[in-house]
Amino acid sequence: MSALLLGLWLAAAQAAPADLDYIDAKRLADADEASVTGPAHAAMLAAQQSLLNAGVVDCALGRPQTDFTAFTIVMRLDAEGRVQQTWRQGSSPLAICLQRYVRDKTVFVPPKAPFYSALEISFTR
């Protein structure tokens, strides 16, 4: 019977990342990103910017935007840097489209896996 319980516990532990809510995922992203320093940090920021730029072109080019509320997309990356899961705070059409856009994209090779990373977008005048 204990082997069955251990198996159930392992299955639940493996499912845990899918059970994260936005707040927990964002907290993990903040911690993971803070752990990257020096040239690796600059490379991470450049990769995030490149992904964001491509996503904005894909989502907004030729489509007038009227909702400029801030939003955040948190991504869980695997060992190769591919986005495995996303969470979003904000519900503008651009936020929704960018969340879809980043899925399955490769961002950068993280120092560990899983690695949580966030794209925080705000519009100021």
Coordinates of N, CA and C in Angstrom, one line a residue, residues 31-107:
A31 N 12.4 35.5 -8.4 CA 13.6 34.9 -7.8 C 14.5 34.3 -8.8
D32 N 14.0 33.6 -9.8 CA 14.9 33.0 -10.8 C 15.7 34.1 -11.6
E33 N 15.0 35.1 -12.0 CA 15.6 36.2 -12.8 C 16.7 36.9 -11.9
A34 N 16.4 37.1 -10.6 CA 17.4 37.8 -9.7 C 18.6 36.9 -9.5
S35 N 18.5 35.6 -9.8 CA 19.7 34.7 -9.6 C 20.6 34.8 -10.7
V36 N 20.2 35.4 -11.8 CA 21.1 35.5 -13.0 C 21.8 36.9 -13.0
T37 N 23.2 36.8 -13.0 CA 23.9 38.0 -12.9 C 24.9 38.2 -14.1
G38 N 25.5 39.4 -14.1 CA 26.6 39.7 -15.1 C 26.2 39.6 -16.5
P39 N 27.1 39.1 -17.4 CA 26.7 38.9 -18.8 C 25.5 38.0 -19.1
A40 N 25.3 37.0 -18.2 CA 24.2 36.1 -18.4 C 22.9 36.9 -18.2
H41 N 22.9 37.9 -17.3 CA 21.7 38.7 -17.1 C 21.4 39.6 -18.3
A42 N 22.5 40.2 -18.8 CA 22.3 41.0 -20.0 C 21.8 40.2 -21.2
A43 N 22.3 39.0 -21.3 CA 21.8 38.1 -22.4 C 20.4 37.7 -22.2
M44 N 20.0 37.4 -21.0 CA 18.6 37.1 -20.7 C 17.7 38.2 -21.0
L45 N 18.0 39.5 -20.6 CA 17.2 40.6 -20.9 C 17.1 40.8 -22.5
A46 N 18.2 40.7 -23.2 CA 18.2 40.8 -24.6 C 17.3 39.8 -25.3
A47 N 17.3 38.6 -24.8 CA 16.5 37.5 -25.3 C 15.0 37.8 -25.1
Q48 N 14.7 38.3 -23.9 CA 13.3 38.6 -23.5 C 12.8 39.8 -24.4
Q49 N 13.7 40.8 -24.6 CA 13.3 41.9 -25.5 C 13.1 41.5 -26.9
S50 N 13.9 40.6 -27.4 CA 13.8 40.1 -28.8 C 12.4 39.3 -28.9
L51 N 12.1 38.5 -27.9 CA 10.8 37.7 -28.0 C 9.7 38.7 -27.9
L52 N 9.8 39.7 -27.1 CA 8.7 40.7 -26.9 C 8.5 41.5 -28.2
N53 N 9.6 41.9 -28.8 CA 9.5 42.7 -30.0 C 8.9 41.9 -31.2
A54 N 9.3 40.6 -31.3 CA 8.7 39.8 -32.3 C 7.2 39.5 -32.1
G55 N 6.9 39.4 -30.8 CA 5.5 39.1 -30.4 C 4.6 40.4 -30.7
V56 N 5.1 41.5 -30.4 CA 4.3 42.8 -30.7 C 4.1 42.9 -32.1
V57 N 5.1 42.7 -32.9 CA 5.0 42.8 -34.4 C 3.9 41.8 -34.9
D58 N 4.0 40.6 -34.4 CA 3.0 39.5 -34.8 C 1.6 39.9 -34.3
C59 N 1.5 40.4 -33.1 CA 0.2 40.6 -32.5 C -0.5 42.0 -32.9
A60 N 0.4 43.0 -33.1 CA -0.2 44.3 -33.3 C 0.0 45.0 -34.6
L61 N 0.9 44.5 -35.4 CA 1.2 45.2 -36.7 C -0.1 45.2 -37.6
G62 N -0.5 46.4 -38.0 CA -1.6 46.5 -38.8 C -2.9 46.5 -38.1
R63 N -2.9 46.3 -36.8 CA -4.1 46.2 -36.0 C -4.1 47.4 -35.0
P64 N -5.0 48.3 -35.1 CA -5.0 49.4 -34.1 C -5.2 48.9 -32.7
Q65 N -4.4 49.4 -31.8 CA -4.6 49.1 -30.4 C -5.3 50.2 -29.6
T66 N -6.2 49.8 -28.8 CA -6.9 50.9 -28.0 C -6.8 50.6 -26.5
D67 N -6.4 49.4 -26.1 CA -6.2 49.1 -24.7 C -4.8 49.1 -24.4
F68 N -4.3 50.0 -23.6 CA -2.9 50.1 -23.3 C -2.7 49.9 -21.8
T69 N -3.5 49.0 -21.2 CA -3.3 48.7 -19.8 C -2.0 47.8 -19.6
A70 N -1.4 48.0 -18.5 CA -0.2 47.2 -18.3 C -0.6 45.7 -18.1
F71 N 0.4 44.8 -18.4 CA 0.2 43.4 -18.2 C 1.5 42.7 -18.0
T72 N 1.4 41.5 -17.5 CA 2.6 40.6 -17.3 C 2.3 39.2 -17.8
I73 N 3.3 38.6 -18.5 CA 3.2 37.2 -18.9 C 4.4 36.5 -18.2
V74 N 4.1 35.5 -17.4 CA 5.1 34.7 -16.8 C 5.2 33.4 -17.6
M75 N 6.5 33.0 -17.8 CA 6.8 31.8 -18.6 C 7.6 30.8 -17.8
R76 N 7.3 29.5 -17.9 CA 8.1 28.4 -17.4 C 8.9 27.8 -18.5
L77 N 10.2 27.9 -18.4 CA 11.1 27.4 -19.4 C 11.6 26.1 -19.1
D78 N 11.9 25.2 -20.1 CA 12.5 23.9 -19.8 C 14.1 24.1 -20.0
A79 N 14.8 23.1 -19.9 CA 16.3 23.1 -19.9 C 16.8 23.8 -21.2
E80 N 16.1 23.7 -22.3 CA 16.5 24.2 -23.6 C 16.0 25.7 -23.8
G81 N 15.2 26.2 -22.8 CA 14.7 27.5 -22.9 C 13.4 27.7 -23.6
R82 N 12.7 26.5 -23.9 CA 11.4 26.6 -24.6 C 10.3 26.8 -23.5
V83 N 9.4 27.7 -23.9 CA 8.3 28.0 -23.0 C 7.4 26.8 -22.9
Q84 N 7.2 26.3 -21.7 CA 6.3 25.1 -21.4 C 5.0 25.5 -20.9
Q85 N 4.9 26.6 -20.2 CA 3.6 27.0 -19.6 C 3.6 28.5 -19.4
T86 N 2.5 29.2 -19.4 CA 2.4 30.6 -19.2 C 1.3 31.0 -18.3
W87 N 1.4 32.1 -17.6 CA 0.4 32.7 -16.8 C 0.3 34.2 -17.2
R88 N -0.8 34.8 -17.1 CA -1.0 36.2 -17.5 C -1.8 36.9 -16.5
Q89 N -1.3 38.2 -16.3 CA -2.1 39.2 -15.5 C -2.4 40.3 -16.4
G90 N -3.7 40.5 -16.7 CA -4.1 41.5 -17.7 C -4.9 40.9 -18.7
S91 N -5.9 41.6 -19.3 CA -6.8 40.9 -20.2 C -7.0 41.7 -21.5
S92 N -6.0 42.6 -21.8 CA -6.1 43.3 -23.1 C -5.9 42.4 -24.3
P93 N -6.5 42.7 -25.4 CA -6.2 41.9 -26.6 C -4.7 41.6 -26.9
L94 N -3.9 42.6 -26.7 CA -2.5 42.5 -26.9 C -1.9 41.5 -25.9
A95 N -2.3 41.5 -24.6 CA -1.8 40.6 -23.6 C -2.2 39.2 -23.9
I96 N -3.4 39.0 -24.3 CA -3.9 37.6 -24.7 C -3.1 37.1 -25.9
C97 N -2.9 37.9 -26.9 CA -2.2 37.5 -28.1 C -0.8 37.2 -27.8
L98 N -0.1 38.0 -27.0 CA 1.3 37.8 -26.6 C 1.5 36.5 -25.8
Q99 N 0.5 36.2 -24.9 CA 0.6 35.0 -24.2 C 0.5 33.8 -25.1
R100 N -0.4 33.9 -26.1 CA -0.4 32.8 -27.1 C 0.9 32.7 -28.0
Y101 N 1.4 33.9 -28.3 CA 2.6 34.0 -29.2 C 3.8 33.3 -28.5
V102 N 4.0 33.5 -27.2 CA 5.2 33.0 -26.6 C 5.2 31.5 -26.4
R103 N 4.0 30.9 -26.3 CA 3.9 29.5 -26.1 C 4.8 28.7 -27.1
D104 N 5.6 27.8 -26.6 CA 6.4 26.9 -27.4 C 7.6 27.6 -28.1
K105 N 7.8 28.9 -27.8 CA 8.9 29.6 -28.3 C 10.1 29.3 -27.4
T106 N 11.3 29.5 -28.0 CA 12.6 29.3 -27.2 C 13.0 30.7 -26.9
V107 N 13.3 31.0 -25.6 CA 13.7 32.3 -25.2 C 15.2 32.4 -25.0

